[in-house]
mmCIF file of C-alpha atoms in Angstrom:
data_model
loop_
_atom_site.group_PDB
_atom_site.id
_atom_site.type_symbol
_atom_site.label_atom_id
_atom_site.label_comp_id
_atom_site.label_asym_id
_atom_site.label_seq_id
_atom_site.Cartn_x
_atom_site.Cartn_y
_atom_site.Cartn_z
ATOM 1 C CA UNK T 1 -1.439 -12.263 -0.859
ATOM 2 C CA UNK T 2 -1.390 -15.265 1.424
ATOM 3 C CA UNK T 3 -4.562 -17.098 2.351
ATOM 4 C CA UNK T 4 -5.997 -17.052 5.854
ATOM 5 C CA UNK T 5 -3.568 -18.543 8.323
ATOM 6 C CA UNK T 6 -0.490 -17.801 6.230
ATOM 7 C CA UNK T 7 2.083 -15.340 7.461
ATOM 8 C CA UNK T 8 3.868 -12.488 5.745
ATOM 9 C CA UNK T 9 7.548 -11.751 5.747
ATOM 10 C CA UNK T 10 8.223 -8.498 7.616
ATOM 11 C CA UNK T 11 8.219 -5.336 5.538
ATOM 12 C CA UNK T 12 11.628 -3.934 4.771
ATOM 13 C CA UNK T 13 12.938 -1.152 6.966
ATOM 14 C CA UNK T 14 13.034 1.071 3.871
ATOM 15 C CA UNK T 15 9.307 0.587 3.211
ATOM 16 C CA UNK T 16 8.456 1.154 6.878
ATOM 17 C CA UNK T 17 10.514 4.365 6.921
ATOM 18 C CA UNK T 18 8.888 5.543 3.696
ATOM 19 C CA UNK T 19 5.446 4.861 5.188
ATOM 20 C CA UNK T 20 6.328 7.029 8.194
ATOM 21 C CA UNK T 21 7.372 9.862 5.880
ATOM 22 C CA UNK T 22 4.092 9.502 3.945
ATOM 23 C CA UNK T 23 2.003 9.659 7.135
ATOM 24 C CA UNK T 24 3.946 12.710 8.323
ATOM 25 C CA UNK T 25 3.502 14.399 4.933
ATOM 26 C CA UNK T 26 -0.249 13.681 4.908
ATOM 27 C CA UNK T 27 -0.613 15.129 8.401
ATOM 28 C CA UNK T 28 1.295 18.252 7.367
ATOM 29 C CA UNK T 29 -0.934 18.759 4.324
ATOM 30 C CA UNK T 30 -4.080 18.366 6.417
ATOM 31 C CA UNK T 31 -2.807 20.745 9.121
ATOM 32 C CA UNK T 32 -1.827 23.308 6.484
ATOM 33 C CA UNK T 33 -5.001 23.159 4.376
ATOM 34 C CA UNK T 34 -7.516 22.357 7.096
ATOM 35 C CA UNK T 35 -10.806 20.544 6.508
ATOM 36 C CA UNK T 36 -13.515 21.122 3.925
ATOM 37 C CA UNK T 37 -11.731 20.730 0.593
ATOM 38 C CA UNK T 38 -12.187 18.195 -2.171
ATOM 39 C CA UNK T 39 -10.073 15.046 -2.205
ATOM 40 C CA UNK T 40 -8.338 16.217 -5.393
ATOM 41 C CA UNK T 41 -6.891 19.247 -3.564
ATOM 42 C CA UNK T 42 -5.409 17.085 -0.805
ATOM 43 C CA UNK T 43 -4.047 14.683 -3.423
ATOM 44 C CA UNK T 44 -2.314 17.416 -5.429
ATOM 45 C CA UNK T 45 -0.817 19.021 -2.322
ATOM 46 C CA UNK T 46 0.283 15.693 -0.848
ATOM 47 C CA UNK T 47 2.003 14.835 -4.125
ATOM 48 C CA UNK T 48 3.813 18.165 -3.972
ATOM 49 C CA UNK T 49 4.842 17.466 -0.368
ATOM 50 C CA UNK T 50 6.117 13.997 -1.292
ATOM 51 C CA UNK T 51 8.042 15.502 -4.192
ATOM 52 C CA UNK T 52 9.651 18.072 -1.869
ATOM 53 C CA UNK T 53 10.678 15.216 0.440
ATOM 54 C CA UNK T 54 12.248 13.248 -2.412
ATOM 55 C CA UNK T 55 9.732 10.394 -2.298
ATOM 56 C CA UNK T 56 8.968 8.604 -5.581
ATOM 57 C CA UNK T 57 5.276 8.220 -6.404
ATOM 58 C CA UNK T 58 2.768 7.873 -9.213
ATOM 59 C CA UNK T 59 -0.743 9.362 -9.246
ATOM 60 C CA UNK T 60 -3.977 7.730 -10.382
ATOM 61 C CA UNK T 61 -2.407 4.370 -11.205
ATOM 62 C CA UNK T 62 -4.721 2.034 -13.139
ATOM 63 C CA UNK T 63 -5.378 -1.327 -11.483
ATOM 64 C CA UNK T 64 -6.587 -3.902 -14.012
ATOM 65 C CA UNK T 65 -8.230 -7.165 -13.042
ATOM 66 C CA UNK T 66 -6.613 -10.314 -14.441
ATOM 67 C CA UNK T 67 -9.283 -12.703 -15.669
ATOM 68 C CA UNK T 68 -8.956 -15.691 -18.000
ATOM 69 C CA UNK T 69 -5.405 -14.669 -18.814
ATOM 70 C CA UNK T 70 -6.343 -11.141 -19.850
ATOM 71 C CA UNK T 71 -6.443 -7.702 -18.247
ATOM 72 C CA UNK T 72 -9.966 -6.431 -17.712
ATOM 73 C CA UNK T 73 -10.274 -2.687 -17.136
ATOM 74 C CA UNK T 74 -12.679 -1.999 -14.268
ATOM 75 C CA UNK T 75 -11.935 1.682 -13.757
ATOM 76 C CA UNK T 76 -9.940 1.067 -10.566
ATOM 77 C CA UNK T 77 -7.261 3.665 -9.824
ATOM 78 C CA UNK T 78 -4.882 3.910 -6.889
ATOM 79 C CA UNK T 79 -4.819 7.555 -5.772
ATOM 80 C CA UNK T 80 -1.074 7.523 -5.087
ATOM 81 C CA UNK T 81 1.352 4.610 -5.394
ATOM 82 C CA UNK T 82 4.382 5.469 -3.270
ATOM 83 C CA UNK T 83 7.810 4.000 -4.031
ATOM 84 C CA UNK T 84 6.137 1.242 -6.085
ATOM 85 C CA UNK T 85 5.301 -0.344 -2.709
ATOM 86 C CA UNK T 86 2.640 1.570 -0.772
ATOM 87 C CA UNK T 87 -0.971 1.979 -1.893
ATOM 88 C CA UNK T 88 -2.228 5.336 -0.623
ATOM 89 C CA UNK T 89 -5.938 6.067 -0.816
ATOM 90 C CA UNK T 90 -7.251 9.500 0.124
ATOM 91 C CA UNK T 91 -10.749 10.224 1.376
ATOM 92 C CA UNK T 92 -12.295 13.594 2.249
ATOM 93 C CA UNK T 93 -14.966 12.170 4.544
ATOM 94 C CA UNK T 94 -16.127 12.517 8.135
ATOM 95 C CA UNK T 95 -16.002 8.788 8.849
ATOM 96 C CA UNK T 96 -14.173 5.895 7.268
ATOM 97 C CA UNK T 97 -16.759 3.386 6.119
ATOM 98 C CA UNK T 98 -16.305 -0.331 5.438
ATOM 99 C CA UNK T 99 -16.517 0.394 1.695
ATOM 100 C CA UNK T 100 -13.412 2.622 1.949
ATOM 101 C CA UNK T 101 -11.482 -0.173 3.636
ATOM 102 C CA UNK T 102 -12.782 -2.679 1.068
ATOM 103 C CA UNK T 103 -11.612 -0.403 -1.748
ATOM 104 C CA UNK T 104 -8.110 -0.195 -0.282
ATOM 105 C CA UNK T 105 -7.929 -3.953 0.281
ATOM 106 C CA UNK T 106 -9.168 -4.595 -3.272
ATOM 107 C CA UNK T 107 -6.469 -2.356 -4.735
ATOM 108 C CA UNK T 108 -3.822 -4.007 -2.577
ATOM 109 C CA UNK T 109 -4.885 -7.500 -3.606
ATOM 110 C CA UNK T 110 -5.172 -6.728 -7.318
ATOM 111 C CA UNK T 111 -1.882 -4.796 -7.443
ATOM 112 C CA UNK T 112 -0.108 -7.301 -5.163
ATOM 113 C CA UNK T 113 1.140 -4.619 -2.785
ATOM 114 C CA UNK T 114 1.348 -5.520 0.888
ATOM 115 C CA UNK T 115 1.090 -2.099 2.502
ATOM 116 C CA UNK T 116 -1.833 0.257 2.141
ATOM 117 C CA UNK T 117 -2.635 3.528 3.875
ATOM 118 C CA UNK T 118 -6.021 5.221 4.063
ATOM 119 C CA UNK T 119 -5.657 8.956 4.647
ATOM 120 C CA UNK T 120 -8.746 10.910 5.616
ATOM 121 C CA UNK T 121 -9.414 14.625 5.644
ATOM 122 C CA UNK T 122 -12.586 15.558 7.499
ATOM 123 C CA UNK T 123 -14.967 17.443 5.201
ATOM 124 C CA UNK T 124 -16.926 19.628 7.597
ATOM 125 C CA UNK T 125 -15.654 23.075 8.539
#
């Protein structure tokens, strides 16, 4: 990732289109299931929806930290890595907190992916 003041090249049209499909799929899952379920339920159903739409993804992708030339396992896992390009983190919470954003940004930096999405499903019924 560039340092402050550096600019990024634009994302490819393919990645932008895939991101739109992911957002649409997440909204469909939330509308269908409604609020009040565990994050794992939304994750499983969103993966099924992505599969039905022909979108490549991997679930619970380990994110090691590189330190002193070695990989250090810190227990970090990306909920869903879409098309080897988009970090998708799911949260079943009422409000997105700074820690949720920090988690997403950490995963993006460590995995060297430029696009991250934070999908929330409100917990209360």
